[in-house]
Amino acid sequence: MNAELQLIDAQTAVQVRGLNVVYETTQGDIPAVQNVNLDIRKGQITGIIGESGSGKSTLVMAMMNAVAKPGRVASGSIEVSGVGDMMKLSTEQQRRARSTELGLVFQAAQNSLNPLRRIGHQVLDLGRSHGVKDLRALLRKAKDLLERLGLDADRVLTAYQHELSGGMRQRVGIMFALVLDAKVVILDEATTALDMLSQASVLQIVRELHEERGLTTILITHDMGVVGDLADRVVVMYAGCIVEEGVTQEVLTSPKHPYTRGLIRAIPRISGDIDKAVPLSGSPPDMNTYKQPGCLFADRCPLAAPECQQSRPPLLEVETGRHVACFRVNDHA
Ligand SMILES: Nc1ncnc2c1ncn2[C@@H]1O[C@H](COP(=O)(O)OP(=O)(O)OP(=O)(O)O)[C@@H](O)[C@H]1O
Ligand SMILES: [Mg+2]
């Protein structure tokens, strides 16, 4: 057994340490993920939330060591249970780990299929590229999953991408993430092309598959309601940093970071009363935000004090299993 595997405890599926990812642009480097430390627990559903541009997709792409240019992982380690540090594996080992250990449904899954190959052929291509011996069994598995997800599997497997609706392609994306029996499944906005009812039913199926297969699931969504319904734990990101992390019900009922509170207040489905929804004030982070030495949320924060402008608050465990990055964490109940 690889000695490095011992670094990660038996309850952890993915352990992220000191992760920094930057995008090199003509305006300068964007630190899209900053000093992220995170343990994804086995068998749980972890929700990742945060405004657009907060680094959610970049974080999960980095977990697969698949950040695309002009992005690069500047530092950090990604220990995957049973695999080792994704940053240190050979290209071939990484390729194998993706799909068989970590299955990702890209944010743009509905556009990531090969337009020139029938879906069934793409299942076979995936199987061949991962050395699957019994391709018939793989097709059967794809068919079962598609039916489970409410699709006419025979039709979908013989179809080209353009013959499917956006919602159908998203379900096909979920099938691809699961068909090689990945243990960790990452869904990046995987149901946004679906109407509310279909979204609810697909998420219900995702939850069933998660339980039946004993999966570890990471769910990125803008929908706090989805997080509340499905996720065991929730990670809140702001400007590339994790600002709060903990058990979903605790975070949603007593958010400790002012940003989490603002997010929750902004969403009527959670606050319960559409008239009481209060949009987050200020504008989302830009290049100048990242350059600030202090808390990146300080310029939008109702509690900001002088110390908040001076240094970056570290993510600390404030209660068992609850992490918050805020100097004013004790200044409110
Ligand atoms: N290819 C790229 N080139 C330059 N900057 C990028 C690129 N991809 C992402 N970024 C920047 O990195 C930051 C994080 O982006 P990311 O896509 O990870 O956010 P996100 O939380 O997934 O947002 P969304 O909710 O809109 O999907 C943003 O500031 C974004 O502008
Ligand atoms: Mg994204």
Coordinates of C-alpha atoms and ligand atoms in Angstrom, one line a residue:
M1 CA 0.0 0.0 0.0
N2 CA 1.1 3.5 -0.8
A3 CA 2.6 5.1 2.4
E4 CA 0.9 8.4 1.5
L5 CA -2.5 6.8 1.9
Q6 CA -1.9 6.7 5.6
L7 CA -2.1 10.5 5.7
I8 CA -5.8 10.4 5.2
D9 CA -8.1 8.9 7.8
A10 CA -10.7 6.1 7.1
Q11 CA -13.7 8.5 7.2
T12 CA -12.3 10.8 4.6
A13 CA -12.8 10.4 0.8
V14 CA -10.9 13.4 -0.4
Q15 CA -8.5 15.5 1.7
V16 CA -7.6 18.9 0.3
R17 CA -4.7 20.8 1.9
G18 CA -3.2 24.2 1.2
L19 CA -4.8 24.4 -2.2
N20 CA -4.2 27.5 -4.3
V21 CA -5.3 27.7 -7.9
V22 CA -4.7 30.8 -10.1
Y23 CA -5.8 31.8 -13.6
E24 CA -3.2 33.8 -15.4
T25 CA -4.9 36.6 -17.3
T26 CA -3.7 39.8 -19.0
Q27 CA -5.0 41.8 -16.0
G28 CA -2.9 39.7 -13.6
D29 CA -3.4 36.4 -11.8
I30 CA -6.8 35.6 -10.4
P31 CA -6.4 33.5 -7.2
A32 CA -9.6 31.5 -7.9
V33 CA -9.0 29.1 -5.0
Q34 CA -7.1 30.3 -1.9
N35 CA -5.5 28.3 0.9
V36 CA -8.3 25.7 0.8
N37 CA -8.3 23.0 3.5
L38 CA -11.2 20.6 3.3
D39 CA -12.1 17.0 4.2
I40 CA -14.8 15.5 2.1
R41 CA -16.3 12.8 4.3
K42 CA -17.1 9.3 3.0
G43 CA -20.7 8.4 2.5
Q44 CA -22.0 12.0 2.9
I45 CA -23.4 14.5 0.5
T46 CA -21.4 17.7 0.7
G47 CA -23.0 20.8 -0.8
I48 CA -20.8 23.7 -2.1
I49 CA -22.5 27.1 -2.3
G50 CA -21.4 30.7 -3.0
E51 CA -22.0 33.4 -5.6
S52 CA -21.0 33.1 -9.2
G53 CA -17.2 33.3 -9.5
S54 CA -16.5 32.2 -5.9
G55 CA -14.3 29.3 -7.1
K56 CA -16.7 26.3 -6.7
S57 CA -16.0 24.8 -10.1
T58 CA -12.3 25.5 -9.9
L59 CA -12.1 23.8 -6.6
V60 CA -13.7 20.6 -7.9
M61 CA -11.7 20.6 -11.1
A62 CA -8.6 20.9 -8.9
M63 CA -9.7 17.9 -6.9
M64 CA -9.4 15.9 -10.2
N65 CA -6.2 17.8 -11.1
A66 CA -8.0 18.8 -14.2
V67 CA -7.9 22.6 -14.0
A68 CA -7.7 23.9 -17.6
K69 CA -5.4 26.6 -18.9
P70 CA -4.9 29.5 -18.2
G71 CA -5.5 28.0 -14.8
R72 CA -3.0 26.1 -12.7
V73 CA -2.7 24.6 -9.3
A74 CA 0.0 26.8 -7.7
S75 CA 0.3 24.7 -4.5
G76 CA -1.5 22.1 -2.4
S77 CA -2.3 18.4 -2.2
I78 CA -5.4 16.4 -3.0
E79 CA -5.3 13.0 -1.3
V80 CA -8.0 10.7 -2.6
S81 CA -8.8 7.6 -0.5
G82 CA -7.3 4.5 -2.1
V83 CA -5.5 6.5 -4.8
G84 CA -3.0 8.9 -3.3
D85 CA -2.2 12.6 -4.0
M86 CA -3.7 13.5 -7.4
M87 CA -0.9 16.1 -7.8
K88 CA 1.7 13.4 -7.7
L89 CA 0.2 10.6 -9.7
S90 CA 1.4 9.9 -13.3
T91 CA -0.9 11.1 -16.1
E92 CA -2.1 7.5 -16.6
Q93 CA -2.9 7.0 -12.9
Q94 CA -4.8 10.3 -12.9
R95 CA -6.8 9.3 -16.0
R96 CA -7.7 6.0 -14.4
A97 CA -8.7 7.7 -11.1
R98 CA -11.0 10.0 -12.9
S99 CA -14.2 8.1 -13.8
T100 CA -13.3 5.0 -11.7
E101 CA -12.8 6.8 -8.4
L102 CA -14.0 10.4 -9.1
G103 CA -16.9 10.9 -11.4
L104 CA -17.5 14.5 -12.4
V105 CA -20.6 16.0 -14.1
F106 CA -19.2 19.2 -15.6
Q107 CA -21.1 22.4 -15.2
A108 CA -21.5 22.5 -18.9
A109 CA -22.2 18.7 -19.1
Q110 CA -24.9 19.3 -21.7
N111 CA -22.2 20.6 -24.1
S112 CA -19.4 18.2 -23.2
L113 CA -20.6 15.2 -25.2
N114 CA -19.1 14.3 -28.5
P115 CA -21.5 15.7 -31.1
L116 CA -20.3 13.2 -33.7
R117 CA -20.8 10.0 -31.8
R118 CA -24.0 8.3 -30.6
I119 CA -24.4 8.3 -26.8
G120 CA -24.1 4.5 -26.8
H121 CA -20.8 4.6 -28.7
Q122 CA -19.5 7.2 -26.2
V123 CA -20.3 4.7 -23.4
L124 CA -18.3 2.1 -25.2
D125 CA -15.4 4.6 -25.9
L126 CA -15.3 5.4 -22.2
G127 CA -15.3 1.7 -21.3
R128 CA -12.5 0.9 -23.7
S129 CA -10.4 3.8 -22.6
H130 CA -10.7 2.5 -19.0
G131 CA -9.9 -1.1 -20.0
V132 CA -13.5 -2.4 -19.2
K133 CA -13.6 -6.1 -20.4
D134 CA -17.3 -6.7 -20.5
L135 CA -18.6 -3.8 -22.6
R136 CA -22.1 -5.4 -22.9
A137 CA -22.5 -5.3 -19.2
L138 CA -21.3 -1.7 -19.2
L139 CA -24.0 -0.8 -21.8
R140 CA -26.6 -2.6 -19.7
K141 CA -25.5 -0.5 -16.7
A142 CA -25.7 2.7 -18.7
K143 CA -29.2 1.6 -19.8
D144 CA -30.3 0.9 -16.3
L145 CA -29.0 4.3 -15.1
L146 CA -30.7 6.2 -17.9
E147 CA -34.0 4.5 -17.2
R148 CA -33.6 5.2 -13.5
L149 CA -33.1 8.8 -14.5
G150 CA -36.4 8.8 -16.3
L151 CA -35.2 8.5 -19.9
D152 CA -36.1 6.2 -22.7
A153 CA -32.7 4.4 -22.6
D154 CA -32.9 2.7 -26.1
R155 CA -33.6 6.0 -27.7
V156 CA -31.0 7.9 -25.8
L157 CA -28.2 5.4 -26.5
T158 CA -28.8 5.5 -30.2
A159 CA -29.1 9.3 -30.3
Y160 CA -26.6 12.1 -31.0
Q161 CA -26.2 14.9 -28.6
H162 CA -28.2 17.4 -30.8
E163 CA -31.2 15.1 -30.7
L164 CA -31.5 15.5 -26.9
S165 CA -32.8 18.4 -24.9
G166 CA -30.6 20.2 -22.4
G167 CA -32.3 18.4 -19.5
M168 CA -31.8 15.0 -21.2
R169 CA -28.1 15.8 -21.7
Q170 CA -27.7 16.7 -18.1
R171 CA -29.1 13.3 -17.1
V172 CA -26.8 11.6 -19.6
G173 CA -24.0 13.5 -17.9
I174 CA -25.0 12.0 -14.6
M175 CA -25.1 8.5 -16.2
F176 CA -21.5 9.0 -17.4
A177 CA -20.3 10.1 -14.0
L178 CA -21.8 6.9 -12.4
V179 CA -21.4 4.2 -15.1
L180 CA -17.8 3.3 -14.2
D181 CA -18.8 3.0 -10.5
A182 CA -17.0 6.0 -9.3
K183 CA -16.9 6.2 -5.5
V184 CA -16.9 10.0 -5.3
V185 CA -19.4 11.7 -7.6
I186 CA -19.2 15.4 -8.2
L187 CA -22.2 17.2 -9.6
D188 CA -21.5 20.7 -10.7
E189 CA -24.8 22.5 -11.3
A190 CA -25.9 19.2 -12.8
T191 CA -29.6 19.9 -12.8
T192 CA -29.8 23.5 -13.8
A193 CA -31.2 22.8 -17.3
L194 CA -34.1 21.0 -15.7
D195 CA -37.4 22.5 -14.8
M196 CA -38.3 22.6 -11.0
L197 CA -40.2 19.3 -11.0
S198 CA -37.7 17.4 -13.1
Q199 CA -34.9 18.8 -10.9
A200 CA -36.6 17.6 -7.8
S201 CA -37.1 14.1 -9.2
V202 CA -33.5 13.8 -10.6
L203 CA -32.1 15.0 -7.3
Q204 CA -34.2 12.4 -5.5
I205 CA -32.7 9.7 -7.8
V206 CA -29.2 11.1 -7.1
R207 CA -29.9 10.7 -3.4
E208 CA -31.2 7.2 -3.8
L209 CA -28.2 6.2 -5.9
H210 CA -25.9 7.9 -3.3
E211 CA -27.5 5.7 -0.5
E212 CA -27.7 2.5 -2.5
R213 CA -24.1 2.6 -3.7
G214 CA -22.6 4.1 -0.5
L215 CA -21.3 7.0 -2.6
T216 CA -19.5 10.2 -1.5
T217 CA -21.3 13.0 -3.3
I218 CA -20.3 16.6 -3.9
L219 CA -23.1 18.8 -5.0
I220 CA -22.4 22.3 -6.4
T221 CA -25.5 24.4 -6.6
H222 CA -26.8 28.0 -6.3
D223 CA -30.0 26.7 -4.8
M224 CA -29.9 26.7 -1.0
G225 CA -33.1 24.8 -0.9
V226 CA -31.4 21.9 -2.7
V227 CA -28.6 22.0 -0.2
G228 CA -31.0 22.0 2.7
D229 CA -32.9 19.1 1.3
L230 CA -30.0 16.9 0.3
A231 CA -26.6 17.8 1.8
D232 CA -25.3 16.5 5.0
R233 CA -22.6 19.1 5.2
V234 CA -22.2 22.4 3.4
V235 CA -19.2 24.4 2.3
V236 CA -19.7 28.2 1.7
M237 CA -17.2 29.8 -0.6
Y238 CA -16.4 33.5 -1.1
A239 CA -13.8 34.9 -3.5
G240 CA -11.9 31.6 -3.6
C241 CA -11.9 31.0 0.2
I242 CA -14.0 28.7 2.3
V243 CA -15.7 31.1 4.8
E244 CA -17.9 28.5 6.6
E245 CA -18.3 24.8 6.7
G246 CA -20.3 22.5 8.8
V247 CA -23.4 20.3 9.2
T248 CA -26.1 21.6 6.8
Q249 CA -28.9 22.1 9.3
E250 CA -26.6 23.9 11.8
V251 CA -25.2 26.2 9.1
L252 CA -28.6 27.0 7.6
T253 CA -30.4 27.5 11.0
S254 CA -27.5 29.4 12.7
P255 CA -25.1 30.7 10.1
K256 CA -22.0 32.2 11.7
H257 CA -20.3 34.0 8.9
P258 CA -21.9 37.3 7.8
Y259 CA -21.6 36.2 4.2
T260 CA -23.5 32.9 4.9
R261 CA -26.2 34.9 6.7
G262 CA -26.4 37.3 3.8
L263 CA -26.8 34.4 1.3
I264 CA -29.5 32.8 3.4
R265 CA -31.4 36.1 3.8
A266 CA -31.2 36.6 0.1
I267 CA -33.1 33.4 -0.7
P268 CA -36.8 33.4 0.0
R269 CA -37.2 29.7 -0.2
I270 CA -35.1 29.4 2.9
S271 CA -36.0 32.6 4.8
G272 CA -39.6 31.5 4.2
D273 CA -41.1 34.8 3.1
I274 CA -40.6 36.3 -0.3
D275 CA -41.2 39.8 1.1
K276 CA -38.4 39.3 3.6
A277 CA -35.7 38.3 1.1
V278 CA -32.9 40.9 1.3
P279 CA -30.4 40.9 -1.6
L280 CA -26.7 40.9 -0.6
S281 CA -25.5 44.4 -0.6
G282 CA -22.3 45.5 -2.5
S283 CA -20.9 43.9 -5.6
P284 CA -19.3 40.5 -6.0
P285 CA -15.5 40.3 -5.7
D286 CA -13.3 41.6 -8.6
M287 CA -9.5 41.9 -9.2
N288 CA -9.2 44.6 -6.5
T289 CA -11.0 42.5 -3.9
Y290 CA -8.4 39.8 -4.2
K291 CA -5.5 42.3 -3.6
Q292 CA -6.8 43.3 -0.2
P293 CA -4.7 42.0 2.7
G294 CA -7.7 41.6 5.0
C295 CA -10.9 39.7 4.9
L296 CA -12.1 39.6 1.3
F297 CA -15.7 40.1 2.5
A298 CA -14.9 43.2 4.6
D299 CA -16.1 45.8 2.1
R300 CA -19.6 44.2 2.1
C301 CA -19.7 43.1 5.7
P302 CA -22.1 44.8 8.2
L303 CA -19.8 43.8 11.0
A304 CA -16.4 44.8 9.5
A305 CA -14.0 46.3 12.1
P306 CA -10.6 47.8 11.5
E307 CA -8.8 44.4 12.2
C308 CA -10.8 42.9 9.3
Q309 CA -9.0 45.1 6.8
Q310 CA -5.6 44.2 8.1
S311 CA -5.2 40.5 7.9
R312 CA -7.0 37.5 6.5
P313 CA -9.1 35.6 9.0
P314 CA -8.1 31.9 9.1
L315 CA -10.7 29.2 8.8
L316 CA -11.0 27.9 12.4
E317 CA -13.0 25.2 14.1
V318 CA -15.3 27.3 16.3
E319 CA -17.4 24.3 17.5
T320 CA -16.9 20.6 16.9
G321 CA -17.1 20.1 13.1
R322 CA -17.9 23.7 12.4
H323 CA -15.4 25.9 10.7
V324 CA -15.7 29.7 10.2
A325 CA -13.3 32.3 8.8
C326 CA -14.3 35.5 10.6
F327 CA -12.7 37.7 13.3
R328 CA -16.2 38.7 14.5
V329 CA -17.6 35.2 14.8
N330 CA -18.3 35.7 18.5
D331 CA -19.9 39.1 18.1
H332 CA -23.3 37.7 17.2
A333 CA -25.4 34.9 18.4
Ligands
LIG1 N1 -10.7 30.0 -17.9 C1 -10.7 31.1 -17.0 N2 -9.8 32.1 -17.3 C2 -9.7 33.2 -16.4 N3 -10.4 33.2 -15.2 C3 -11.2 32.2 -14.9 C4 -11.4 31.1 -15.8 N4 -12.3 30.2 -15.2 C5 -12.6 30.8 -14.1 N5 -12.0 32.0 -13.9 C6 -12.1 32.9 -12.7 O1 -11.9 32.2 -11.5 C7 -12.8 32.5 -10.5 C8 -13.6 31.3 -10.1 O2 -14.4 30.8 -11.1 P1 -15.3 29.5 -11.0 O3 -15.8 29.2 -12.4 O4 -14.5 28.5 -10.3 O5 -16.5 30.0 -10.1 P2 -17.9 29.3 -9.7 O6 -18.0 29.5 -8.2 O7 -17.9 27.9 -10.2 O8 -18.9 30.2 -10.5 P3 -20.3 29.8 -11.1 O9 -21.3 29.8 -10.0 O10 -20.6 31.0 -12.0 O11 -20.2 28.6 -11.8 C9 -13.7 33.6 -11.2 O12 -13.2 34.9 -10.8 C10 -13.5 33.4 -12.6 O13 -13.7 34.6 -13.3
MG2 MG -19.1 27.0 -11.6

